[in-house]
mmCIF file of N, CA and C in Angstrom:
data_model
loop_
_atom_site.group_PDB
_atom_site.id
_atom_site.type_symbol
_atom_site.label_atom_id
_atom_site.label_comp_id
_atom_site.label_asym_id
_atom_site.label_seq_id
_atom_site.Cartn_x
_atom_site.Cartn_y
_atom_site.Cartn_z
ATOM 1 N N MET A 88 -23.786 -47.969 -4.370
ATOM 2 C CA MET A 88 -23.319 -48.706 -5.537
ATOM 3 C C MET A 88 -22.674 -47.702 -6.480
ATOM 4 N N GLY A 89 -21.517 -48.045 -7.010
ATOM 5 C CA GLY A 89 -20.772 -47.182 -7.920
ATOM 6 C C GLY A 89 -21.310 -47.228 -9.334
ATOM 7 N N THR A 90 -20.640 -46.511 -10.205
ATOM 8 C CA THR A 90 -21.000 -46.479 -11.603
ATOM 9 C C THR A 90 -20.745 -47.847 -12.214
ATOM 10 N N VAL A 91 -21.712 -48.354 -12.954
ATOM 11 C CA VAL A 91 -21.524 -49.626 -13.644
ATOM 12 C C VAL A 91 -20.975 -49.359 -15.027
ATOM 13 N N LEU A 92 -21.678 -48.588 -15.832
ATOM 14 C CA LEU A 92 -21.202 -48.197 -17.177
ATOM 15 C C LEU A 92 -20.283 -46.997 -16.991
ATOM 16 N N THR A 93 -19.030 -47.126 -17.365
ATOM 17 C CA THR A 93 -18.084 -46.018 -17.163
ATOM 18 C C THR A 93 -17.734 -45.319 -18.458
ATOM 19 N N GLN A 94 -17.855 -46.020 -19.600
ATOM 20 C CA GLN A 94 -17.512 -45.387 -20.877
ATOM 21 C C GLN A 94 -18.304 -46.057 -21.996
ATOM 22 N N LEU A 95 -18.714 -45.250 -22.970
ATOM 23 C CA LEU A 95 -19.361 -45.742 -24.169
ATOM 24 C C LEU A 95 -18.698 -45.076 -25.378
ATOM 25 N N SER A 96 -18.249 -45.896 -26.309
ATOM 26 C CA SER A 96 -17.580 -45.392 -27.498
ATOM 27 C C SER A 96 -18.352 -45.854 -28.745
ATOM 28 N N ILE A 97 -18.618 -44.943 -29.666
ATOM 29 C CA ILE A 97 -19.362 -45.257 -30.870
ATOM 30 C C ILE A 97 -18.578 -44.733 -32.074
ATOM 31 N N LYS A 98 -18.407 -45.588 -33.070
ATOM 32 C CA LYS A 98 -17.733 -45.190 -34.317
ATOM 33 C C LYS A 98 -18.563 -45.652 -35.514
ATOM 34 N N ASN A 99 -18.902 -44.714 -36.391
ATOM 35 C CA ASN A 99 -19.562 -45.004 -37.672
ATOM 36 C C ASN A 99 -20.905 -45.719 -37.510
ATOM 37 N N LEU A 100 -21.686 -45.339 -36.532
ATOM 38 C CA LEU A 100 -22.998 -45.943 -36.293
ATOM 39 C C LEU A 100 -24.093 -44.888 -36.529
ATOM 40 N N THR A 101 -24.976 -45.154 -37.428
ATOM 41 C CA THR A 101 -26.063 -44.266 -37.856
ATOM 42 C C THR A 101 -25.531 -42.858 -38.135
ATOM 43 N N LEU A 102 -25.857 -41.904 -37.334
ATOM 44 C CA LEU A 102 -25.424 -40.501 -37.572
ATOM 45 C C LEU A 102 -24.143 -40.147 -36.861
ATOM 46 N N VAL A 103 -23.567 -41.074 -36.118
ATOM 47 C CA VAL A 103 -22.401 -40.774 -35.278
ATOM 48 C C VAL A 103 -21.117 -41.280 -35.959
ATOM 49 N N ASN A 104 -20.232 -40.360 -36.277
ATOM 50 C CA ASN A 104 -18.929 -40.740 -36.829
ATOM 51 C C ASN A 104 -17.977 -41.199 -35.716
ATOM 52 N N HIS A 105 -17.956 -40.450 -34.629
ATOM 53 C CA HIS A 105 -17.087 -40.816 -33.487
ATOM 54 C C HIS A 105 -17.594 -40.094 -32.236
ATOM 55 N N LEU A 106 -17.816 -40.873 -31.193
ATOM 56 C CA LEU A 106 -18.282 -40.316 -29.929
ATOM 57 C C LEU A 106 -17.688 -41.110 -28.774
ATOM 58 N N GLU A 107 -17.177 -40.417 -27.795
ATOM 59 C CA GLU A 107 -16.663 -41.030 -26.565
ATOM 60 C C GLU A 107 -17.370 -40.397 -25.384
ATOM 61 N N LEU A 108 -18.080 -41.180 -24.616
ATOM 62 C CA LEU A 108 -18.769 -40.694 -23.425
ATOM 63 C C LEU A 108 -18.145 -41.308 -22.180
ATOM 64 N N GLN A 109 -17.891 -40.496 -21.196
ATOM 65 C CA GLN A 109 -17.399 -40.968 -19.896
ATOM 66 C C GLN A 109 -18.519 -40.747 -18.879
ATOM 67 N N PHE A 110 -18.783 -41.746 -18.059
ATOM 68 C CA PHE A 110 -19.808 -41.615 -17.013
ATOM 69 C C PHE A 110 -19.126 -41.610 -15.660
ATOM 70 N N GLN A 111 -19.545 -40.702 -14.800
ATOM 71 C CA GLN A 111 -18.975 -40.558 -13.464
ATOM 72 C C GLN A 111 -19.856 -41.283 -12.458
ATOM 73 N N GLY A 112 -19.444 -41.333 -11.192
ATOM 74 C CA GLY A 112 -20.200 -41.968 -10.148
ATOM 75 C C GLY A 112 -21.563 -41.320 -9.970
ATOM 76 N N GLY A 113 -22.508 -42.072 -9.457
ATOM 77 C CA GLY A 113 -23.853 -41.561 -9.256
ATOM 78 C C GLY A 113 -24.716 -41.843 -10.476
ATOM 79 N N MET A 114 -25.843 -41.185 -10.521
ATOM 80 C CA MET A 114 -26.781 -41.373 -11.613
ATOM 81 C C MET A 114 -26.468 -40.442 -12.779
ATOM 82 N N SER A 115 -26.563 -40.976 -13.977
ATOM 83 C CA SER A 115 -26.401 -40.165 -15.196
ATOM 84 C C SER A 115 -27.739 -40.162 -15.914
ATOM 85 N N ALA A 116 -28.139 -39.015 -16.402
ATOM 86 C CA ALA A 116 -29.384 -38.881 -17.173
ATOM 87 C C ALA A 116 -29.027 -38.376 -18.554
ATOM 88 N N ILE A 117 -29.589 -39.006 -19.562
ATOM 89 C CA ILE A 117 -29.383 -38.580 -20.934
ATOM 90 C C ILE A 117 -30.656 -37.887 -21.368
ATOM 91 N N THR A 118 -30.546 -36.600 -21.630
ATOM 92 C CA THR A 118 -31.714 -35.807 -22.021
ATOM 93 C C THR A 118 -31.431 -35.088 -23.323
ATOM 94 N N GLY A 119 -32.478 -34.625 -23.946
ATOM 95 C CA GLY A 119 -32.317 -33.857 -25.184
ATOM 96 C C GLY A 119 -33.607 -33.828 -25.980
ATOM 97 N N GLU A 120 -33.633 -32.956 -26.956
ATOM 98 C CA GLU A 120 -34.817 -32.820 -27.794
ATOM 99 C C GLU A 120 -34.981 -34.045 -28.687
ATOM 100 N N THR A 121 -36.157 -34.162 -29.298
ATOM 101 C CA THR A 121 -36.422 -35.204 -30.267
ATOM 102 C C THR A 121 -35.404 -35.121 -31.386
ATOM 103 N N GLY A 122 -34.813 -36.263 -31.694
ATOM 104 C CA GLY A 122 -33.819 -36.286 -32.783
ATOM 105 C C GLY A 122 -32.402 -35.952 -32.341
ATOM 106 N N ALA A 123 -32.200 -35.790 -31.036
ATOM 107 C CA ALA A 123 -30.867 -35.412 -30.542
ATOM 108 C C ALA A 123 -29.900 -36.600 -30.492
ATOM 109 N N GLY A 124 -30.426 -37.829 -30.517
ATOM 110 C CA GLY A 124 -29.538 -38.995 -30.535
ATOM 111 C C GLY A 124 -29.612 -39.891 -29.303
ATOM 112 N N LYS A 125 -30.584 -39.665 -28.433
ATOM 113 C CA LYS A 125 -30.696 -40.502 -27.225
ATOM 114 C C LYS A 125 -30.889 -41.962 -27.586
ATOM 115 N N SER A 126 -31.742 -42.221 -28.558
ATOM 116 C CA SER A 126 -32.010 -43.614 -28.956
ATOM 117 C C SER A 126 -30.791 -44.245 -29.616
ATOM 118 N N ILE A 127 -29.969 -43.452 -30.280
ATOM 119 C CA ILE A 127 -28.725 -43.971 -30.867
ATOM 120 C C ILE A 127 -27.810 -44.459 -29.760
ATOM 121 N N LEU A 128 -27.711 -43.699 -28.668
ATOM 122 C CA LEU A 128 -26.865 -44.115 -27.525
ATOM 123 C C LEU A 128 -27.375 -45.415 -26.926
ATOM 124 N N LEU A 129 -28.685 -45.515 -26.730
ATOM 125 C CA LEU A 129 -29.242 -46.743 -26.144
ATOM 126 C C LEU A 129 -29.083 -47.922 -27.095
ATOM 127 N N GLY A 130 -29.246 -47.671 -28.392
ATOM 128 C CA GLY A 130 -29.049 -48.746 -29.371
ATOM 129 C C GLY A 130 -27.619 -49.214 -29.423
ATOM 130 N N ALA A 131 -26.691 -48.279 -29.297
ATOM 131 C CA ALA A 131 -25.266 -48.646 -29.256
ATOM 132 C C ALA A 131 -24.951 -49.501 -28.045
ATOM 133 N N LEU A 132 -25.498 -49.117 -26.898
ATOM 134 C CA LEU A 132 -25.295 -49.912 -25.692
ATOM 135 C C LEU A 132 -25.894 -51.309 -25.853
ATOM 136 N N ALA A 133 -27.076 -51.388 -26.454
ATOM 137 C CA ALA A 133 -27.700 -52.689 -26.707
ATOM 138 C C ALA A 133 -26.842 -53.557 -27.621
ATOM 139 N N LEU A 134 -26.235 -52.963 -28.624
ATOM 140 C CA LEU A 134 -25.327 -53.692 -29.509
ATOM 141 C C LEU A 134 -24.127 -54.248 -28.723
ATOM 142 N N ALA A 135 -23.559 -53.410 -27.877
ATOM 143 C CA ALA A 135 -22.424 -53.850 -27.059
ATOM 144 C C ALA A 135 -22.799 -55.028 -26.169
ATOM 145 N N LEU A 136 -24.049 -55.057 -25.766
ATOM 146 C CA LEU A 136 -24.516 -56.113 -24.873
ATOM 147 C C LEU A 136 -25.024 -57.356 -25.609
ATOM 148 N N GLY A 137 -24.952 -57.331 -26.951
ATOM 149 C CA GLY A 137 -25.299 -58.525 -27.708
ATOM 150 C C GLY A 137 -26.560 -58.441 -28.532
ATOM 151 N N ASP A 138 -27.157 -57.255 -28.656
ATOM 152 C CA ASP A 138 -28.357 -57.100 -29.473
ATOM 153 C C ASP A 138 -28.057 -57.396 -30.934
ATOM 154 N N ARG A 139 -29.075 -57.673 -31.701
ATOM 155 C CA ARG A 139 -28.908 -58.016 -33.133
ATOM 156 C C ARG A 139 -28.305 -56.844 -33.889
ATOM 157 N N ALA A 140 -27.311 -57.146 -34.720
ATOM 158 C CA ALA A 140 -26.618 -56.117 -35.513
ATOM 159 C C ALA A 140 -27.257 -56.040 -36.903
ATOM 160 N N ASP A 141 -27.220 -54.843 -37.493
ATOM 161 C CA ASP A 141 -27.786 -54.610 -38.799
ATOM 162 C C ASP A 141 -26.820 -53.717 -39.576
ATOM 163 N N ALA A 142 -26.377 -54.197 -40.750
ATOM 164 C CA ALA A 142 -25.393 -53.443 -41.540
ATOM 165 C C ALA A 142 -25.933 -52.078 -41.970
ATOM 166 N N SER A 143 -27.246 -51.891 -42.004
ATOM 167 C CA SER A 143 -27.802 -50.610 -42.408
ATOM 168 C C SER A 143 -27.514 -49.524 -41.375
ATOM 169 N N LEU A 144 -27.035 -49.881 -40.211
ATOM 170 C CA LEU A 144 -26.688 -48.915 -39.165
ATOM 171 C C LEU A 144 -25.351 -48.245 -39.394
ATOM 172 N N ILE A 145 -24.553 -48.811 -40.298
ATOM 173 C CA ILE A 145 -23.189 -48.286 -40.560
ATOM 174 C C ILE A 145 -23.319 -46.982 -41.369
ATOM 175 N N THR A 146 -22.570 -45.972 -40.975
ATOM 176 C CA THR A 146 -22.610 -44.708 -41.735
ATOM 177 C C THR A 146 -22.198 -44.968 -43.177
ATOM 178 N N GLU A 147 -22.712 -44.134 -44.097
ATOM 179 C CA GLU A 147 -22.522 -44.355 -45.537
ATOM 180 C C GLU A 147 -21.087 -44.484 -45.976
ATOM 181 N N ASP A 148 -20.191 -43.693 -45.399
ATOM 182 C CA ASP A 148 -18.796 -43.653 -45.860
ATOM 183 C C ASP A 148 -17.869 -44.632 -45.143
ATOM 184 N N ALA A 149 -18.401 -45.479 -44.282
ATOM 185 C CA ALA A 149 -17.555 -46.384 -43.495
ATOM 186 C C ALA A 149 -17.729 -47.837 -43.929
ATOM 187 N N LYS A 150 -16.683 -48.631 -43.699
ATOM 188 C CA LYS A 150 -16.700 -50.043 -44.007
ATOM 189 C C LYS A 150 -17.281 -50.864 -42.850
ATOM 190 N N GLN A 151 -17.157 -50.315 -41.632
ATOM 191 C CA GLN A 151 -17.673 -51.006 -40.460
ATOM 192 C C GLN A 151 -18.027 -50.014 -39.369
ATOM 193 N N ALA A 152 -18.846 -50.467 -38.437
ATOM 194 C CA ALA A 152 -19.184 -49.693 -37.259
ATOM 195 C C ALA A 152 -18.627 -50.416 -36.052
ATOM 196 N N GLU A 153 -18.316 -49.666 -35.023
ATOM 197 C CA GLU A 153 -17.759 -50.274 -33.812
ATOM 198 C C GLU A 153 -18.371 -49.585 -32.595
ATOM 199 N N VAL A 154 -18.735 -50.394 -31.615
ATOM 200 C CA VAL A 154 -19.269 -49.898 -30.353
ATOM 201 C C VAL A 154 -18.528 -50.606 -29.231
ATOM 202 N N SER A 155 -18.103 -49.858 -28.236
ATOM 203 C CA SER A 155 -17.525 -50.501 -27.055
ATOM 204 C C SER A 155 -18.100 -49.844 -25.805
ATOM 205 N N ALA A 156 -18.278 -50.668 -24.808
ATOM 206 C CA ALA A 156 -18.800 -50.213 -23.523
ATOM 207 C C ALA A 156 -17.897 -50.777 -22.420
ATOM 208 N N THR A 157 -17.491 -49.889 -21.523
ATOM 209 C CA THR A 157 -16.624 -50.300 -20.408
ATOM 210 C C THR A 157 -17.450 -50.279 -19.130
ATOM 211 N N PHE A 158 -17.342 -51.345 -18.364
ATOM 212 C CA PHE A 158 -18.121 -51.493 -17.138
ATOM 213 C C PHE A 158 -17.190 -51.685 -15.951
ATOM 214 N N ASP A 159 -17.585 -51.115 -14.826
ATOM 215 C CA ASP A 159 -16.899 -51.332 -13.543
ATOM 216 C C ASP A 159 -17.657 -52.446 -12.840
ATOM 217 N N LEU A 160 -17.014 -53.577 -12.678
ATOM 218 C CA LEU A 160 -17.648 -54.747 -12.081
ATOM 219 C C LEU A 160 -17.236 -55.006 -10.633
ATOM 220 N N SER A 161 -16.659 -53.977 -10.000
ATOM 221 C CA SER A 161 -16.134 -54.159 -8.639
ATOM 222 C C SER A 161 -17.193 -54.617 -7.655
ATOM 223 N N GLU A 162 -18.452 -54.327 -7.920
ATOM 224 C CA GLU A 162 -19.515 -54.728 -7.013
ATOM 225 C C GLU A 162 -20.370 -55.869 -7.581
ATOM 226 N N TYR A 163 -19.828 -56.581 -8.587
ATOM 227 C CA TYR A 163 -20.570 -57.634 -9.234
ATOM 228 C C TYR A 163 -19.714 -58.914 -9.296
ATOM 229 N N PRO A 164 -19.620 -59.631 -8.167
ATOM 230 C CA PRO A 164 -18.757 -60.812 -8.118
ATOM 231 C C PRO A 164 -19.129 -61.921 -9.116
ATOM 232 N N GLU A 165 -20.434 -62.058 -9.438
ATOM 233 C CA GLU A 165 -20.836 -63.097 -10.399
ATOM 234 C C GLU A 165 -20.215 -62.824 -11.765
ATOM 235 N N ALA A 166 -20.247 -61.571 -12.190
ATOM 236 C CA ALA A 166 -19.665 -61.225 -13.492
ATOM 237 C C ALA A 166 -18.155 -61.432 -13.479
ATOM 238 N N ASN A 167 -17.517 -61.061 -12.389
ATOM 239 C CA ASN A 167 -16.061 -61.266 -12.260
ATOM 240 C C ASN A 167 -15.724 -62.753 -12.273
ATOM 241 N N SER A 168 -16.525 -63.573 -11.630
ATOM 242 C CA SER A 168 -16.300 -65.019 -11.615
ATOM 243 C C SER A 168 -16.431 -65.591 -13.023
ATOM 244 N N TRP A 169 -17.427 -65.106 -13.778
ATOM 245 C CA TRP A 169 -17.617 -65.567 -15.165
ATOM 246 C C TRP A 169 -16.379 -65.226 -15.980
ATOM 247 N N LEU A 170 -15.885 -64.006 -15.836
ATOM 248 C CA LEU A 170 -14.684 -63.596 -16.578
ATOM 249 C C LEU A 170 -13.468 -64.422 -16.170
ATOM 250 N N GLU A 171 -13.304 -64.667 -14.892
ATOM 251 C CA GLU A 171 -12.172 -65.461 -14.416
ATOM 252 C C GLU A 171 -12.233 -66.884 -14.952
ATOM 253 N N ALA A 172 -13.438 -67.462 -15.000
ATOM 254 C CA ALA A 172 -13.613 -68.824 -15.495
ATOM 255 C C ALA A 172 -13.205 -68.947 -16.965
ATOM 256 N N LYS A 173 -13.330 -67.869 -17.693
ATOM 257 C CA LYS A 173 -12.967 -67.857 -19.123
ATOM 258 C C LYS A 173 -11.599 -67.231 -19.374
ATOM 259 N N ALA A 174 -10.835 -67.004 -18.281
ATOM 260 C CA ALA A 174 -9.501 -66.387 -18.353
ATOM 261 C C ALA A 174 -9.551 -65.014 -19.028
ATOM 262 N N LEU A 175 -10.591 -64.237 -18.686
ATOM 263 C CA LEU A 175 -10.772 -62.911 -19.270
ATOM 264 C C LEU A 175 -10.728 -61.808 -18.227
ATOM 265 N N SER A 176 -10.339 -62.136 -17.023
ATOM 266 C CA SER A 176 -10.365 -61.182 -15.937
ATOM 267 C C SER A 176 -9.466 -59.988 -16.241
ATOM 268 N N ASN A 177 -9.973 -58.804 -15.947
ATOM 269 C CA ASN A 177 -9.237 -57.552 -16.139
ATOM 270 C C ASN A 177 -9.458 -56.701 -14.879
ATOM 271 N N GLU A 178 -9.032 -57.271 -13.738
ATOM 272 C CA GLU A 178 -9.297 -56.679 -12.434
ATOM 273 C C GLU A 178 -10.786 -56.477 -12.304
ATOM 274 N N ASP A 179 -11.285 -55.265 -12.080
ATOM 275 C CA ASP A 179 -12.709 -55.051 -11.923
ATOM 276 C C ASP A 179 -13.329 -54.338 -13.117
ATOM 277 N N SER A 180 -12.658 -54.363 -14.245
ATOM 278 C CA SER A 180 -13.145 -53.694 -15.436
ATOM 279 C C SER A 180 -13.489 -54.706 -16.514
ATOM 280 N N CYS A 181 -14.483 -54.394 -17.333
ATOM 281 C CA CYS A 181 -14.863 -55.260 -18.430
ATOM 282 C C CYS A 181 -15.185 -54.391 -19.645
ATOM 283 N N ILE A 182 -14.558 -54.699 -20.768
ATOM 284 C CA ILE A 182 -14.793 -53.950 -22.001
ATOM 285 C C ILE A 182 -15.486 -54.884 -22.995
ATOM 286 N N LEU A 183 -16.715 -54.523 -23.377
ATOM 287 C CA LEU A 183 -17.446 -55.242 -24.388
ATOM 288 C C LEU A 183 -17.340 -54.460 -25.674
ATOM 289 N N ARG A 184 -17.022 -55.155 -26.769
ATOM 290 C CA ARG A 184 -16.871 -54.450 -28.054
ATOM 291 C C ARG A 184 -17.540 -55.258 -29.154
ATOM 292 N N ARG A 185 -18.249 -54.563 -30.023
ATOM 293 C CA ARG A 185 -18.853 -55.175 -31.202
ATOM 294 C C ARG A 185 -18.385 -54.433 -32.430
ATOM 295 N N VAL A 186 -18.073 -55.200 -33.461
ATOM 296 C CA VAL A 186 -17.686 -54.643 -34.760
ATOM 297 C C VAL A 186 -18.667 -55.215 -35.782
ATOM 298 N N ILE A 187 -19.301 -54.315 -36.534
ATOM 299 C CA ILE A 187 -20.317 -54.712 -37.518
ATOM 300 C C ILE A 187 -19.775 -54.350 -38.892
ATOM 301 N N SER A 188 -19.737 -55.316 -39.809
ATOM 302 C CA SER A 188 -19.227 -55.041 -41.139
ATOM 303 C C SER A 188 -20.363 -54.896 -42.153
ATOM 304 N N ARG A 189 -20.028 -54.344 -43.309
ATOM 305 C CA ARG A 189 -21.009 -54.088 -44.370
ATOM 306 C C ARG A 189 -21.751 -55.356 -44.818
ATOM 307 N N ASP A 190 -21.092 -56.503 -44.726
ATOM 308 C CA ASP A 190 -21.758 -57.750 -45.167
ATOM 309 C C ASP A 190 -22.759 -58.273 -44.157
ATOM 310 N N GLY A 191 -22.968 -57.512 -43.077
ATOM 311 C CA GLY A 191 -23.940 -57.887 -42.060
ATOM 312 C C GLY A 191 -23.370 -58.753 -40.923
ATOM 313 N N ARG A 192 -22.127 -59.145 -41.062
ATOM 314 C CA ARG A 192 -21.509 -59.956 -40.002
ATOM 315 C C ARG A 192 -21.061 -59.044 -38.870
ATOM 316 N N SER A 193 -21.052 -59.628 -37.675
ATOM 317 C CA SER A 193 -20.550 -58.876 -36.556
ATOM 318 C C SER A 193 -19.625 -59.767 -35.726
ATOM 319 N N ARG A 194 -18.698 -59.129 -35.060
ATOM 320 C CA ARG A 194 -17.772 -59.826 -34.166
ATOM 321 C C ARG A 194 -17.931 -59.232 -32.793
ATOM 322 N N ALA A 195 -17.829 -60.092 -31.788
ATOM 323 C CA ALA A 195 -17.958 -59.631 -30.392
ATOM 324 C C ALA A 195 -16.678 -59.934 -29.645
ATOM 325 N N PHE A 196 -16.326 -59.023 -28.759
ATOM 326 C CA PHE A 196 -15.096 -59.154 -27.961
ATOM 327 C C PHE A 196 -15.392 -58.814 -26.505
ATOM 328 N N VAL A 197 -14.792 -59.582 -25.615
ATOM 329 C CA VAL A 197 -14.838 -59.286 -24.175
ATOM 330 C C VAL A 197 -13.397 -59.146 -23.710
ATOM 331 N N ASN A 198 -13.057 -57.984 -23.205
ATOM 332 C CA ASN A 198 -11.699 -57.683 -22.776
ATOM 333 C C ASN A 198 -10.670 -58.062 -23.836
ATOM 334 N N GLY A 199 -11.011 -57.801 -25.094
ATOM 335 C CA GLY A 199 -10.095 -58.031 -26.209
ATOM 336 C C GLY A 199 -10.093 -59.408 -26.805
ATOM 337 N N SER A 200 -10.796 -60.357 -26.188
ATOM 338 C CA SER A 200 -10.864 -61.723 -26.735
ATOM 339 C C SER A 200 -12.171 -61.957 -27.451
ATOM 340 N N ALA A 201 -12.088 -62.619 -28.595
ATOM 341 C CA ALA A 201 -13.276 -62.913 -29.394
ATOM 342 C C ALA A 201 -14.219 -63.834 -28.613
ATOM 343 N N MET A 202 -15.503 -63.531 -28.711
ATOM 344 C CA MET A 202 -16.551 -64.303 -28.012
ATOM 345 C C MET A 202 -17.692 -64.523 -28.974
ATOM 346 N N THR A 203 -18.479 -65.529 -28.699
ATOM 347 C CA THR A 203 -19.724 -65.700 -29.456
ATOM 348 C C THR A 203 -20.749 -64.740 -28.865
ATOM 349 N N LEU A 204 -21.796 -64.463 -29.645
ATOM 350 C CA LEU A 204 -22.875 -63.608 -29.126
ATOM 351 C C LEU A 204 -23.550 -64.269 -27.927
ATOM 352 N N ALA A 205 -23.659 -65.589 -27.950
ATOM 353 C CA ALA A 205 -24.275 -66.295 -26.820
ATOM 354 C C ALA A 205 -23.478 -66.058 -25.550
ATOM 355 N N GLU A 206 -22.142 -66.112 -25.652
ATOM 356 C CA GLU A 206 -21.291 -65.854 -24.475
ATOM 357 C C GLU A 206 -21.418 -64.426 -24.010
ATOM 358 N N LEU A 207 -21.478 -63.503 -24.962
ATOM 359 C CA LEU A 207 -21.607 -62.088 -24.608
ATOM 360 C C LEU A 207 -22.913 -61.859 -23.870
ATOM 361 N N ARG A 208 -23.998 -62.433 -24.341
ATOM 362 C CA ARG A 208 -25.294 -62.292 -23.691
ATOM 363 C C ARG A 208 -25.321 -62.961 -22.310
ATOM 364 N N GLU A 209 -24.616 -64.089 -22.222
ATOM 365 C CA GLU A 209 -24.523 -64.803 -20.927
ATOM 366 C C GLU A 209 -23.884 -63.928 -19.846
ATOM 367 N N LEU A 210 -22.837 -63.213 -20.259
ATOM 368 C CA LEU A 210 -22.152 -62.326 -19.307
ATOM 369 C C LEU A 210 -23.096 -61.250 -18.843
#
C-alpha cells in the first residue's frame, strides 16, 4: 500500500507560522522531545479531517489559521467514488483544507470546493 497522506500544510496554528511537510512512500514516524510539536501536527491533521475548530488555536498576529492535507487515494476506490459522485474528482489526489477565523467560524474545502463539515467527515 502506498502513502496515503502525502502533504500537510499548516499556517498560523498555535506555535506554527508556516510549515509544509511532504511524506514519501512507506511508513513515516514523527518523533521528538516533549514540546517539539508532535501534537500540533496531529491536531492539524484532525482539523483537516473535520475535527472541531477553536479560534484560540490561531497565532496571536494572524486573522485566520489554515490547514491542508493532501491524500493519495489511488488505492481507495470508495473515496474516489464519493468524490466523483460530488463532481470533486481530482484523479487519485484529494486535498482537504480548513480555514479557521478569529470569530470561531471555520470553512471546509475538498479539492477547492466548499463543503459542510458533515460532508468532510463523511469522506
